[in-house]
Amino acid sequence: MKKTDVSNYDHYLKVVDCQQACPAHTPVPEYIRLIADKRYSDAYMINWESNVFPGVLGRVCDRPCEPACRRGRVEEEPVAICRLKRVAADYKDDITDRLPKAPEESNGKRIALIGAGPASLTVARDLLPLGYHISLFDRDQQGGGMMRSQIPAFRLPETVLDEEIDYILNMGVESHFGSAITSMHKLLQENYDAIFVGTGAPKGRALNLPGHEAAQPQISIGIDWLANVSFGHNDKAPKRVVVLGGGNTAMDCCRTAKRLGAEEVKVIVRSSYEAMKASPWEKEDAKAEDIDIIVNHNPTEFVVEKGKLKGVLFDQVESFYDRGGNRVLKNTGETLLAECDLVLVAIGQDTSFEWIERDIGLDFNDWDQPCLNESTLQSSIDKVFIGGDAAYGPENIITAVAHGHKAAISIDLFCQGKDPMQRPKSDFNLISQKMGMHEWSYTNIIDHEQRNLVPHISWQEAVKELATEVELGFDEQLALEEAGRCLNCDVHTVFTESTCIECSACEDICPTDCINFIDDIKDDITPPQQLLKGKLKVDKATDEQDYFISDNLQTGNIMVKDEDMCLHCGLCAERCPTGAWDMQKLTLSNIEATIK
Amino acid sequence: MSFAKSRFKHKSLPVNDLGLTYREYEGAISTLCAGCGHDSISAAIVHACHELSIAPHSIAKMSGIGCSSKAPNYFLSNAHGFNSVHGRMPSVTTGANLANKDLTYLAMSGDGDSASIGLGQFAHVVRRQLNMVYMVANNGVYGLTKGQLAATSDKGVRNKTGELSLFNDIDLCTMALQLGASFVARCFSGDKAQLVPIIKAAIAHQGFAYIDIISPCVTFNNHEGSTRSYDYVQEHVTTGAVTDFVPIKEEITSATPEGEFEDICLHDGSIMRIYKLDQDYDTSNRLKAMNDVEEHKQRGEILTGLLYLDPTARNYHELNETTDMPLNQVKQDLLCPGERVLGTINDSFR
């Protein structure tokens, strides 16, 4: 069979499920080990280098790493990675002297960043230490973009946000807050060497149902309403509020309304509870705060009485999936009138490019999104780069950060007159963790404890004040317990064919039956999944990881390891008499360049 | 250093008729040297017992002294066990077997325990046809005492310190054949595809089953010039047939195998299926088996596989016409039927 290619980092990075799943490839196990060692500042810096906003993301990240976590395959629940990130941010010391500084002499290149959200701020952070001059523009009075305007303070305290934005602004950004850019044409005339557009998806979708116009004063677009609350223009909510939509914005709307005095808050969605787009923990928190989530109801009309909104009328629906996998709604015939004083519409948001003239050479596709080179985020005007939600529509903060890294590399190459498609190399290193006969420099004993829950303040307390943070974060003891659950997937089982004597000790000791020694199959073309079916001790349970296939051994047999279930416990290496197995830690250099 | 294996296991592990995965048949984590062949034997026993769906508590692990005899700690934690005096395991097993013939007796011994200090005991337990599986982890050295030559070392080899083996080796398979064992096999610890079915068949066999398992000592006998090293054995191992064990419950037609095969029906109805590699291969001829072992040895080969099987042989209990009920279950009034019965017996002699 075809040997697994381990001449580059691809196979190894994929094995580190969390790091692979993180759009910015944050070295998760590395910082969790530092937390376990109580080295919070070091853990913070590892995070800061790759995801720029550890304190923010430790609270409000979408956590793509957690569903990917290996722990979810070998037991039930993943490691609480996100909340451990917050631990690093909460318990760190002053790290300002560890931050990179802009060189005294500029390199003479001037970059304009439009929008001061996570994508632009990442570009600024990556380019400032290289000597670029950065001009940052935002229509709001403060930086942060959607992190400030759309995420309420009870989930993300302002101090945390300010701190991490200031780390970047203080590196020497020339910022222009409160100044909206209204013409790309004009901007292009100015003397910038490159322009980065990180304007997000700031336009909330409206719901034009009958009665919309008459009820207009009592209908708000969710993200606009949240922004008004955030900037202090709005500090009250009426008694009865209905929120339409089932995403995280809807959850933020309903919980904010509750804190601004609403007594009866209902979230009404078309889908089932499970199909709601909001993160499971957001839904749980909303329910815990006594918010009514009504599912399977499709809005049909804003009911107006005497010129005022009376409520919203819904059809009850059943949703099912047709053969093509599309969701189909079927009315049950029942209707529901939800009486209310305010409707918050949180059914999605879009990018907004009214300010980019369509005759200046910047191409847009059929969906009115700018045409971009996916590898470089370069637009059809070579000095304009677009990232974050503005690039491909609403995603999340960590994706915006990843875009920022990618665009910064492109801009740097472009400004040096190089081709942005020729991405810089990222090297990798594997370092043995062996300390003695059966001693490793990482904790290889598997912790069987279940996931720890993050303590919350009581919901009665929580809803009293908008700025009261609901999650208290892990205390040190819980943090250390949770950190102990990490399986250290970045410590790899590295196999050397030439030293293997085929004694089968590793095969016998492996707790999860990953390792197999089998007769070679003379077929390099058929996919391994097909070839290996029924040939291994236990068939693969998922397709999340690949097989790790060795070269022919002395007898001609091959070693096949199922990377799905490996616990990285190192027992194979402990039982190996010749050191053919070794536990080696993966370190990627230039992680930003690994973002594809 | 790891003192325990994680409890986490593969989610698709098969369960046997008792609803157990093989993990429930494991023992403590081994303290033998990393790469020891004995650990592979332990793993083979675990898989064999699991696949046969034997309740762990119906097994007794018997052993003497030596690395091999430590091994029972590393499999079947929930089975009974007796770690006896050096070389005296056969007597202890005989006693246990007499008291409770319902248990499955798995004995683990070594070349020192069986071919040196315990050779006399070994010879007699073979003669006795005790219903047990007698496994010898044969590595040619005394590993526990740092690698002196054992009686099973080939004449002319040197141990790791250079000591020359001056005397002829004792071949326990040949001895077992000569003394009338009804099941004799030789295996290599590194070949589980061969070892597991043979252990299963040995357990199913109602009589004395001897398995000599070449089990390299990775620390003291894995050097160049050794005839028990992994490299040497892998290069010189040969077999006359591939054997497969088909349990009673499995329908014979379930897996139509390729090639020609021969089935041997065991006492309990299960089947030993044999795919001949050597047309000359025959498990029913004791003299030929002894001959084959010696002939291969002269050619520098190690003959493995099932060497001899007599499924009809009568075991110790049958030969002695013991009661059907295990002695440890016979109640006091049956054991001591009292004066009246004694009187009847005495009368019969008058």
mmCIF file of C-alpha atoms in Angstrom, chain A residues 1 12 18 27 42 57 62 107 135 141 148 155-156 198 209 275 322 338 355 395 460 489 554 576:
data_model
loop_
_atom_site.group_PDB
_atom_site.id
_atom_site.type_symbol
_atom_site.label_atom_id
_atom_site.label_comp_id
_atom_site.label_asym_id
_atom_site.label_seq_id
_atom_site.Cartn_x
_atom_site.Cartn_y
_atom_site.Cartn_z
ATOM 1 C CA MET A 1 0.000 0.000 0.000
ATOM 2 C CA TYR A 12 0.652 15.541 11.451
ATOM 3 C CA CYS A 18 -8.416 21.066 17.280
ATOM 4 C CA PRO A 27 -1.591 25.342 18.660
ATOM 5 C CA ASP A 42 3.018 32.011 28.060
ATOM 6 C CA LEU A 57 -12.311 34.505 21.713
ATOM 7 C CA ASP A 62 -17.637 29.844 17.702
ATOM 8 C CA ASN A 107 9.477 50.724 5.313
ATOM 9 C CA SER A 135 -4.206 53.898 8.416
ATOM 10 C CA GLN A 141 -16.236 55.941 17.284
ATOM 11 C CA ARG A 148 -18.193 45.714 19.963
ATOM 12 C CA ARG A 155 -20.942 38.006 27.156
ATOM 13 C CA LEU A 156 -17.902 40.146 26.412
ATOM 14 C CA GLY A 198 -12.712 44.406 6.352
ATOM 15 C CA LEU A 209 -44.433 40.869 5.757
ATOM 16 C CA ALA A 275 -31.810 22.952 13.764
ATOM 17 C CA ASP A 322 -36.997 15.858 1.167
ATOM 18 C CA ALA A 338 -47.652 36.549 19.737
ATOM 19 C CA TRP A 355 -19.470 52.469 -1.441
ATOM 20 C CA GLU A 395 -18.700 33.618 9.340
ATOM 21 C CA GLN A 460 -31.728 36.420 38.503
ATOM 22 C CA CYS A 489 -2.598 15.204 20.153
ATOM 23 C CA GLN A 554 11.569 -6.594 7.423
ATOM 24 C CA CYS A 576 8.736 -0.678 21.962
#
